[in-house]
Backbone as CSV, one residue per row, in Angstrom:
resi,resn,N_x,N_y,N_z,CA_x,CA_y,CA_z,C_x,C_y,C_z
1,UNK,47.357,29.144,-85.736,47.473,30.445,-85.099,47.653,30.283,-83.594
2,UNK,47.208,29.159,-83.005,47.068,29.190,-81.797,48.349,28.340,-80.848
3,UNK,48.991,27.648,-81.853,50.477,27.159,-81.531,51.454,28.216,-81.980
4,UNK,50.942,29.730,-83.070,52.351,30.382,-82.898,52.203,31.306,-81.861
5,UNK,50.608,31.644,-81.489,50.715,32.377,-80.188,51.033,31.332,-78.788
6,UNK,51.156,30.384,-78.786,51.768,29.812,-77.889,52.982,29.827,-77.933
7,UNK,53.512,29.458,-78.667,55.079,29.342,-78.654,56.010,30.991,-78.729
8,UNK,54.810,31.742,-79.043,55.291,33.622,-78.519,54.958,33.642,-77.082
9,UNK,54.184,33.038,-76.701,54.358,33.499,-75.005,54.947,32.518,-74.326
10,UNK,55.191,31.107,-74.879,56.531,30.460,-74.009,57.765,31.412,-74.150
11,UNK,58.047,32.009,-75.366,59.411,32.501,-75.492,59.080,33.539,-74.634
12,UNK,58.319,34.532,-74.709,58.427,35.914,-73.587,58.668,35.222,-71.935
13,UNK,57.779,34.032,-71.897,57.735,33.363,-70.674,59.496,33.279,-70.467
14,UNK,60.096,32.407,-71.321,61.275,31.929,-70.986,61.866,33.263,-70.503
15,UNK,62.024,34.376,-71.517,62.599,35.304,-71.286,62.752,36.387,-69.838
16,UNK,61.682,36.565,-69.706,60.701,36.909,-68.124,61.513,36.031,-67.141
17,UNK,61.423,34.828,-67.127,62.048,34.059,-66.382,63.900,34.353,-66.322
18,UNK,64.620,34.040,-67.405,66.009,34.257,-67.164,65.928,36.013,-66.689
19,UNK,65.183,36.984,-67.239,65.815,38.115,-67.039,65.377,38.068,-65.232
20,UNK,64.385,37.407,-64.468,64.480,37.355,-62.818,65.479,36.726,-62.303
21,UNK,65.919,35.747,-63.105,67.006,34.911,-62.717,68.112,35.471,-62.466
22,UNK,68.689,36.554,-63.201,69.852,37.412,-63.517,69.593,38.695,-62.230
23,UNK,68.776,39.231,-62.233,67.784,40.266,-61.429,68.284,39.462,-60.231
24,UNK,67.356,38.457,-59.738,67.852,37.767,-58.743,69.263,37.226,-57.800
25,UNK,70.144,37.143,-58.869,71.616,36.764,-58.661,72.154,37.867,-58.193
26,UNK,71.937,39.158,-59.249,72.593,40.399,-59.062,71.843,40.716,-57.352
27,UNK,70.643,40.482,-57.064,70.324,41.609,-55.695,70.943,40.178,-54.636
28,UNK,71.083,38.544,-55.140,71.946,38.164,-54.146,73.212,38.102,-53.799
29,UNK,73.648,38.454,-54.473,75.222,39.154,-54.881,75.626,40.156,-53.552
30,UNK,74.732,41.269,-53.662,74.732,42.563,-53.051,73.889,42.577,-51.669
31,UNK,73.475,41.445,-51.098,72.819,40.970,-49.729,74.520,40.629,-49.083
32,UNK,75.031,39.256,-49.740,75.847,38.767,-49.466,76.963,40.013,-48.976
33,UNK,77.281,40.644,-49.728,78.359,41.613,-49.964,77.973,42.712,-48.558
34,UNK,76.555,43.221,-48.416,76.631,43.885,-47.127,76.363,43.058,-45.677
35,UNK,76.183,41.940,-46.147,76.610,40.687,-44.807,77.395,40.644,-44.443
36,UNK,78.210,40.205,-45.428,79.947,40.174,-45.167,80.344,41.694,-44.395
37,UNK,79.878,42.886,-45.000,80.074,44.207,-44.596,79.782,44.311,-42.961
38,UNK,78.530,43.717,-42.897,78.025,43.947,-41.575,78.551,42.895,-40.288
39,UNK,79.350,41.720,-41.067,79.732,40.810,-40.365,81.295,41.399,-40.270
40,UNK,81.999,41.747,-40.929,82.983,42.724,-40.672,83.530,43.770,-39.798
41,UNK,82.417,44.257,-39.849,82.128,45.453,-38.673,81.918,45.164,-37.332
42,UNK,80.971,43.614,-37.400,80.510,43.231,-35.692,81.887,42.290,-35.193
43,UNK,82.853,41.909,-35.806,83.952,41.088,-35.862,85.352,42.038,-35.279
44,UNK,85.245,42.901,-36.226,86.656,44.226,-36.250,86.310,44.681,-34.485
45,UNK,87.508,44.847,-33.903,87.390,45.159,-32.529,87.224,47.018,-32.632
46,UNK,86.926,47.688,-32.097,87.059,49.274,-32.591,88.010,49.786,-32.727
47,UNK,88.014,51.371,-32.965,89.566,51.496,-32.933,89.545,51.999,-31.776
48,UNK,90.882,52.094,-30.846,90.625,52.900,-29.863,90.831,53.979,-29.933
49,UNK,91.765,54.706,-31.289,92.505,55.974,-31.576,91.419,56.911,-32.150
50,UNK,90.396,56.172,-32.665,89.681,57.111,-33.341,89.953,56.568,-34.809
51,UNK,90.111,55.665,-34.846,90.436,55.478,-36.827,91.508,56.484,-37.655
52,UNK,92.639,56.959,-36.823,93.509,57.389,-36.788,95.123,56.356,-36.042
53,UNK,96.274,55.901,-37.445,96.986,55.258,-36.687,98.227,56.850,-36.006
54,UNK,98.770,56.181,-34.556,99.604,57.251,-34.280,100.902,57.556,-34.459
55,UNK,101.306,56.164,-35.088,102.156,56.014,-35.379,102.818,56.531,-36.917
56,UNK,101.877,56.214,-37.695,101.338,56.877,-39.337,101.081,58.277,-39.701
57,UNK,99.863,58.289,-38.789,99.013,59.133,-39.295,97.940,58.735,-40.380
58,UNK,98.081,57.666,-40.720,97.093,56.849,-41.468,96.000,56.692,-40.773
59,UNK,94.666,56.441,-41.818,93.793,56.024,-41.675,93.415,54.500,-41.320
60,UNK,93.080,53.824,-40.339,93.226,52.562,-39.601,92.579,51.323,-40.685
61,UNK,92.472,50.358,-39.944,92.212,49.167,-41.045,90.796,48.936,-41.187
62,UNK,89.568,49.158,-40.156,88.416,49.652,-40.122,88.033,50.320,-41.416
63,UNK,88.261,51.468,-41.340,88.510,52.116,-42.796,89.465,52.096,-43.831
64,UNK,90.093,50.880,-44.155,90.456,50.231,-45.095,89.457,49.399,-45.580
65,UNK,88.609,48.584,-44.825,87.720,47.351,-45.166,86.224,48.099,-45.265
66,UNK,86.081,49.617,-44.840,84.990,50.018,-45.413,85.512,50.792,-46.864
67,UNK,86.383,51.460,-46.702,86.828,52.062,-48.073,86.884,50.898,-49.631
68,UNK,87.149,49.458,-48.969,86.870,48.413,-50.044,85.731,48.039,-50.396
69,UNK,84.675,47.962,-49.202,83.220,47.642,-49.430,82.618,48.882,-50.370
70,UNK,82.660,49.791,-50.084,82.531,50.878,-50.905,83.189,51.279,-52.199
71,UNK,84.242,50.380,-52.494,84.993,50.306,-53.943,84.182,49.623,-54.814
72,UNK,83.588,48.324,-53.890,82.999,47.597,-54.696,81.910,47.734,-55.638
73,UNK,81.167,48.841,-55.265,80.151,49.378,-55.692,80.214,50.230,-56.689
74,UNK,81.327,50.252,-57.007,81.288,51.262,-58.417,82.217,50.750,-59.372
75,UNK,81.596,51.100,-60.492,82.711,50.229,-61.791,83.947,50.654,-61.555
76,UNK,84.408,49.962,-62.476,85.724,50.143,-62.701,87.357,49.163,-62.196
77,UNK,88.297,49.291,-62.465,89.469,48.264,-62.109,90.034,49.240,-60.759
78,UNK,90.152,48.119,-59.219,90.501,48.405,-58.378,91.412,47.706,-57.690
79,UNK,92.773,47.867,-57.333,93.319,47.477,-56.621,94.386,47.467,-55.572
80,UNK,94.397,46.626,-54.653,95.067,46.615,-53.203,95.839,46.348,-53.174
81,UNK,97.239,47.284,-52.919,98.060,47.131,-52.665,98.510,46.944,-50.889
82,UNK,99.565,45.607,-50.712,99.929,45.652,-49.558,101.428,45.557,-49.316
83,UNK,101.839,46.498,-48.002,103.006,46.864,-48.373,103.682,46.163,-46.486
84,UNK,104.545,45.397,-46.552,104.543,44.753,-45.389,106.520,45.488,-45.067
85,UNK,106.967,46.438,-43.837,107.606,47.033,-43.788,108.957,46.063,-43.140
86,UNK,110.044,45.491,-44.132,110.435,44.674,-43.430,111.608,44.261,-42.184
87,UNK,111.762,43.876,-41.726,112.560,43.511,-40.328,112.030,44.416,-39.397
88,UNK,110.671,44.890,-38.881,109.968,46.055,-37.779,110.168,45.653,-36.663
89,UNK,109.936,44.093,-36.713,110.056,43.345,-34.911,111.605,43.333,-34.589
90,UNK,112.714,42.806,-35.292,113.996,43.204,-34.655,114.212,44.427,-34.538
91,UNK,113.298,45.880,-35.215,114.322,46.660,-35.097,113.289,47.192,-33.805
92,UNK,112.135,46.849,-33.635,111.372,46.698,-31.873,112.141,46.583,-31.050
93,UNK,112.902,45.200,-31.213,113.603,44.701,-30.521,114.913,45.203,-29.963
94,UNK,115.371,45.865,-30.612,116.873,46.502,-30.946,117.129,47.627,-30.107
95,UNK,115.633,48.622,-30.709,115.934,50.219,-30.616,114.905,50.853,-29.976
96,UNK,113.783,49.891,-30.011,112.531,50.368,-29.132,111.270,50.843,-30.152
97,UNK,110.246,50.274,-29.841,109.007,50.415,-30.601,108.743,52.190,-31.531
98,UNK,109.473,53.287,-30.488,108.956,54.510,-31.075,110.250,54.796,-32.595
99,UNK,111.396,53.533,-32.228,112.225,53.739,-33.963,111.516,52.546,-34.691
100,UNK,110.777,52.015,-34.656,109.875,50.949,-35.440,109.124,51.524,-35.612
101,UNK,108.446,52.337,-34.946,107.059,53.172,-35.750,108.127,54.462,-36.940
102,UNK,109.098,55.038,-36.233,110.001,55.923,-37.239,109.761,55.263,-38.720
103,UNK,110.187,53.762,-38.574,110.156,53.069,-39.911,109.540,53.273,-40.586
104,UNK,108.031,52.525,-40.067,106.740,52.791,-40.226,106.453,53.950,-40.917
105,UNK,106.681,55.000,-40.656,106.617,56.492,-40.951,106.956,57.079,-42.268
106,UNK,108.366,56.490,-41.789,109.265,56.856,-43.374,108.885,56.155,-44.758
107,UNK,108.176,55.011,-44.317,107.956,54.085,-45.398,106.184,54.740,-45.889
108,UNK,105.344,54.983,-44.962,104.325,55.778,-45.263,104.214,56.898,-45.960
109,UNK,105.720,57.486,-45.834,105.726,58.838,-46.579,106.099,58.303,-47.702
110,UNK,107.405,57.943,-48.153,107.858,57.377,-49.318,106.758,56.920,-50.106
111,UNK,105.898,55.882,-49.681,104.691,55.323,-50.303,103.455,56.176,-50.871
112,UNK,103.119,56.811,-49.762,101.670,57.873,-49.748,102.439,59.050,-50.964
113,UNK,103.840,59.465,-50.990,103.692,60.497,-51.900,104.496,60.320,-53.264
114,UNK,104.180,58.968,-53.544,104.387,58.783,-54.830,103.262,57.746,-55.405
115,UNK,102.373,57.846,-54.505,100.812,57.581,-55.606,100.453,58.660,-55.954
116,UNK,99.162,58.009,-56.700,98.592,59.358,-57.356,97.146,59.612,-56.230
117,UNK,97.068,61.539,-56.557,96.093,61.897,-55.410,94.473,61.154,-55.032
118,UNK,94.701,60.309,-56.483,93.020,59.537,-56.202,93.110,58.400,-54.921
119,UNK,94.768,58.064,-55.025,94.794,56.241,-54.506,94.531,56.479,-52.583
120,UNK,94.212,55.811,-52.026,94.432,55.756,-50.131,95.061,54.980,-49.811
121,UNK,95.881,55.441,-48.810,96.857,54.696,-47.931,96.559,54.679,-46.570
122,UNK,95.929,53.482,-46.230,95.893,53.070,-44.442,96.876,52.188,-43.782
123,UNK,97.161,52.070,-42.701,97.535,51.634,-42.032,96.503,50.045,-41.514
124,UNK,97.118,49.053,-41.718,96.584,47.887,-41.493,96.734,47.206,-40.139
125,UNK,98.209,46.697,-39.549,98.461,46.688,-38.236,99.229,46.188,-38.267
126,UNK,100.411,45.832,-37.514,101.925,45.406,-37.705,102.343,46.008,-38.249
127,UNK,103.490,45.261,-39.194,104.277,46.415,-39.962,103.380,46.586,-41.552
128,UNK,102.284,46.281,-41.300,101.123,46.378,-42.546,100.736,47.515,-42.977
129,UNK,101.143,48.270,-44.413,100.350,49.287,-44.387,99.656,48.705,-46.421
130,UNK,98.370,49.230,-46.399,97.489,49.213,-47.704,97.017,50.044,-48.068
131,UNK,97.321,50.021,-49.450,96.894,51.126,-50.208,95.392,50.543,-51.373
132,UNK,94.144,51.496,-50.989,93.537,51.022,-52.529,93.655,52.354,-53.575
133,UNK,93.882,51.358,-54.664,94.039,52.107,-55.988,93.070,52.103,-57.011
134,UNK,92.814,52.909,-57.681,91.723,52.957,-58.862,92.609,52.686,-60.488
135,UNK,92.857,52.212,-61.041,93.369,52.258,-62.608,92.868,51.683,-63.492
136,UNK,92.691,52.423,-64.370,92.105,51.589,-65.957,93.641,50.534,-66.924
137,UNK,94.162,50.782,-65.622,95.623,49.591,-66.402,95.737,47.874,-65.809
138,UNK,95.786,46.936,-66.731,96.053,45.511,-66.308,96.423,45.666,-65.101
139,UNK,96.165,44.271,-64.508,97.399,44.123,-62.859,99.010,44.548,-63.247
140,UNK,99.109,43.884,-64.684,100.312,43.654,-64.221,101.400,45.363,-64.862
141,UNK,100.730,46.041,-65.699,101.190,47.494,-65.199,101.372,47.783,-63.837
142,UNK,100.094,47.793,-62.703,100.073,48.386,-62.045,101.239,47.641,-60.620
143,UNK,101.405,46.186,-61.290,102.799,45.594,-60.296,104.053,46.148,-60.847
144,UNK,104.246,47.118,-62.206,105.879,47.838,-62.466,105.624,48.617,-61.891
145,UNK,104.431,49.450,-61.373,104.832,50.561,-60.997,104.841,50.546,-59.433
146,UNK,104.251,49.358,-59.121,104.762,49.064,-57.016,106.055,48.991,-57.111
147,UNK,106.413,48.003,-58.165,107.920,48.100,-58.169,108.734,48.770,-58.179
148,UNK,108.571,49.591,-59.047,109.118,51.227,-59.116,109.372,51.620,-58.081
149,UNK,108.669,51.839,-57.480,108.305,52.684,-55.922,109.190,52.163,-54.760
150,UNK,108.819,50.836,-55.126,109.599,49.795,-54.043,111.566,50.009,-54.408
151,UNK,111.450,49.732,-55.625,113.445,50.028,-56.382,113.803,51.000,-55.045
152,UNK,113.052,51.969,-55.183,113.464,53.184,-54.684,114.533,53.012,-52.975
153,UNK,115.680,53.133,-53.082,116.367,53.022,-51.844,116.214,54.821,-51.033
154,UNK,116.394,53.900,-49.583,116.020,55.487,-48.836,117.531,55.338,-48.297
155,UNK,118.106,56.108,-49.012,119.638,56.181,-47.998,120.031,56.948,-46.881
156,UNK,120.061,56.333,-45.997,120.276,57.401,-44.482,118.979,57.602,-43.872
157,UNK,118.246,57.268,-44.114,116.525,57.749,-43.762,116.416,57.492,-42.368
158,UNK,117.316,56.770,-41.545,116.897,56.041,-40.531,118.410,56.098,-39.690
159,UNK,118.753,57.373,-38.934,119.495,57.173,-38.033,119.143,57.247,-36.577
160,UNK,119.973,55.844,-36.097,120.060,55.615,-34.713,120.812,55.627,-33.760
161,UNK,120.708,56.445,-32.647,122.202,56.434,-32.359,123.487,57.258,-32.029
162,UNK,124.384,56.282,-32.356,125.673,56.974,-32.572,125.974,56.348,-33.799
163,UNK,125.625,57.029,-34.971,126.130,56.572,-36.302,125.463,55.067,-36.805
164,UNK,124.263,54.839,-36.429,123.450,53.759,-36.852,122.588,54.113,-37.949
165,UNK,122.446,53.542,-39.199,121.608,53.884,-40.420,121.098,52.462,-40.568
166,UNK,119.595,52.842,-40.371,119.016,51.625,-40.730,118.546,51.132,-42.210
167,UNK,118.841,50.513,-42.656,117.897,50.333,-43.911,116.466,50.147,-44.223
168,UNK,115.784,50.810,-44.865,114.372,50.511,-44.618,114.039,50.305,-46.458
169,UNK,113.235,48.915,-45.917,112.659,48.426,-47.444,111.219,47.729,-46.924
170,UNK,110.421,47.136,-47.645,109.590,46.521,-47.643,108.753,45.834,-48.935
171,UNK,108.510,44.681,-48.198,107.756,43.697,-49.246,106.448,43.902,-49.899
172,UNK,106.201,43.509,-50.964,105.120,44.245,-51.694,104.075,43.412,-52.057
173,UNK,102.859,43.516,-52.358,101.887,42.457,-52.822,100.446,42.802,-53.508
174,UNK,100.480,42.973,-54.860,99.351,43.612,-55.327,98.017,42.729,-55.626
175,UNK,97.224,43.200,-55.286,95.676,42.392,-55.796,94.334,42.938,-56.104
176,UNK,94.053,42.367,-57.129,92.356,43.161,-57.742,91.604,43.118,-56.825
177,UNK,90.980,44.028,-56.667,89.735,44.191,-55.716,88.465,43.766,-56.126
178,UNK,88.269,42.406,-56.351,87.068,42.145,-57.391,86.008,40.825,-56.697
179,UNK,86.816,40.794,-55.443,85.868,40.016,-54.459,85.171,40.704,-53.269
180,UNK,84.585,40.268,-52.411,84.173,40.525,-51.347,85.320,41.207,-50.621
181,UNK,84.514,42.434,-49.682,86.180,43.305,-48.877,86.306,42.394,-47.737
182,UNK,85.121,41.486,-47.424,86.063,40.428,-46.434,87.251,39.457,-46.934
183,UNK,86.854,38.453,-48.274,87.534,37.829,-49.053,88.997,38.589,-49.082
184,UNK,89.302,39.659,-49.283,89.962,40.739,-49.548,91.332,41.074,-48.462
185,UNK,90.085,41.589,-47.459,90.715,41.447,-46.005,91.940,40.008,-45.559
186,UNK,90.994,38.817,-45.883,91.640,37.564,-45.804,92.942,37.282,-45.960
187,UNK,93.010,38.075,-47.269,94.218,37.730,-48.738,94.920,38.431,-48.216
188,UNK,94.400,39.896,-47.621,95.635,40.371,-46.859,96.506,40.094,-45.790
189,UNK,95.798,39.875,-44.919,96.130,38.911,-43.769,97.095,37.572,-43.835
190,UNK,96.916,36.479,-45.228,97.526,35.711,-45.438,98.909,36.384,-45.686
């Protein structure tokens, strides 16, 4: 009797033990995650606009990397789209920064109004703009339908000039949101 009540309270013992173990992982998980948060924040220079881009009208990259820290925290499949607007520095170069932000613009609209009303679109910096998305669909649904978006030609969208039409496209890059929003941040940046 006294070895099966032993070997009932090693097993509760064992048990007690893995379920702190798990307990434990999970609350170091979520230390880490508002470290990174808080190390984020003391790192990110401010905005000076107000967390408003002026060029956009987007919401700045500040609140992109809190809007991810805050994704993280709730179930579900999330992910970041990044949308990089391409040739911005020659056409800087060309026509002057306020028809590079035009770009900028046109490509924000095109983008912002063919998600759906749940997803956000900020402004990152350069010709960077990110969107996070919520979907209960694989990655790789949710890369036909960047694509989609992306197919989409803007014809004439962009005159300069005397009879100058610029073309405006941009490069695309989707990713799960299933790490750290610094980790995250990183991937974007790369």
């Amino acid at each position: 009797t006294l070895k099966l009540r032993l070997a009932e309270c090693l097993k509760n013992l064992r048990e007690e033990v893995s379920r702190q173990k798990t307990q434990a992982q999970t609350q170091a998980r979520q230390i880490q995650q508002h470290v990174e948060h808080a190390r984020d924040c003391i790192q990110d220079p401010p905005d000076v606009d107000g967390e408003i881009d002026p060029a956009t009208g987007l919401r700045t990259r500040s609140a992109a990397k809190s809007a991810f820290h805050a994704a993280l925290q709730t179930p579900g499949r999330k992910y970041v789209v990044t949308a990089v607007v391409n040739r911005i520095q020659s056409v800087n170069r060309r026509f002057g920064y306020a028809v590079g932000d035009q770009l900028l613009k046109t490509v924000s609209n095109l983008f912002g109004g063919t998600l759906a009303k749940t997803d956000r679109l900020f402004r990152w910096r350069g010709p960077a703009l990110v969107a996070l998305l919520e979907r209960d669909e694989p990655i790789d649904v949710v890369q036909t339908e960047i694509r989609r978006i992306s197919a989409k030609r803007i014809e004439g969208a962009l005159e300069v000039g005397e009879g100058v039409l610029l073309p405006v496209s941009a490069s695309w890059l989707v990713l799960p949101l299933n790490a750290s929003a610094a980790n995250t941040a990183k991937a974007i940046e790369n």
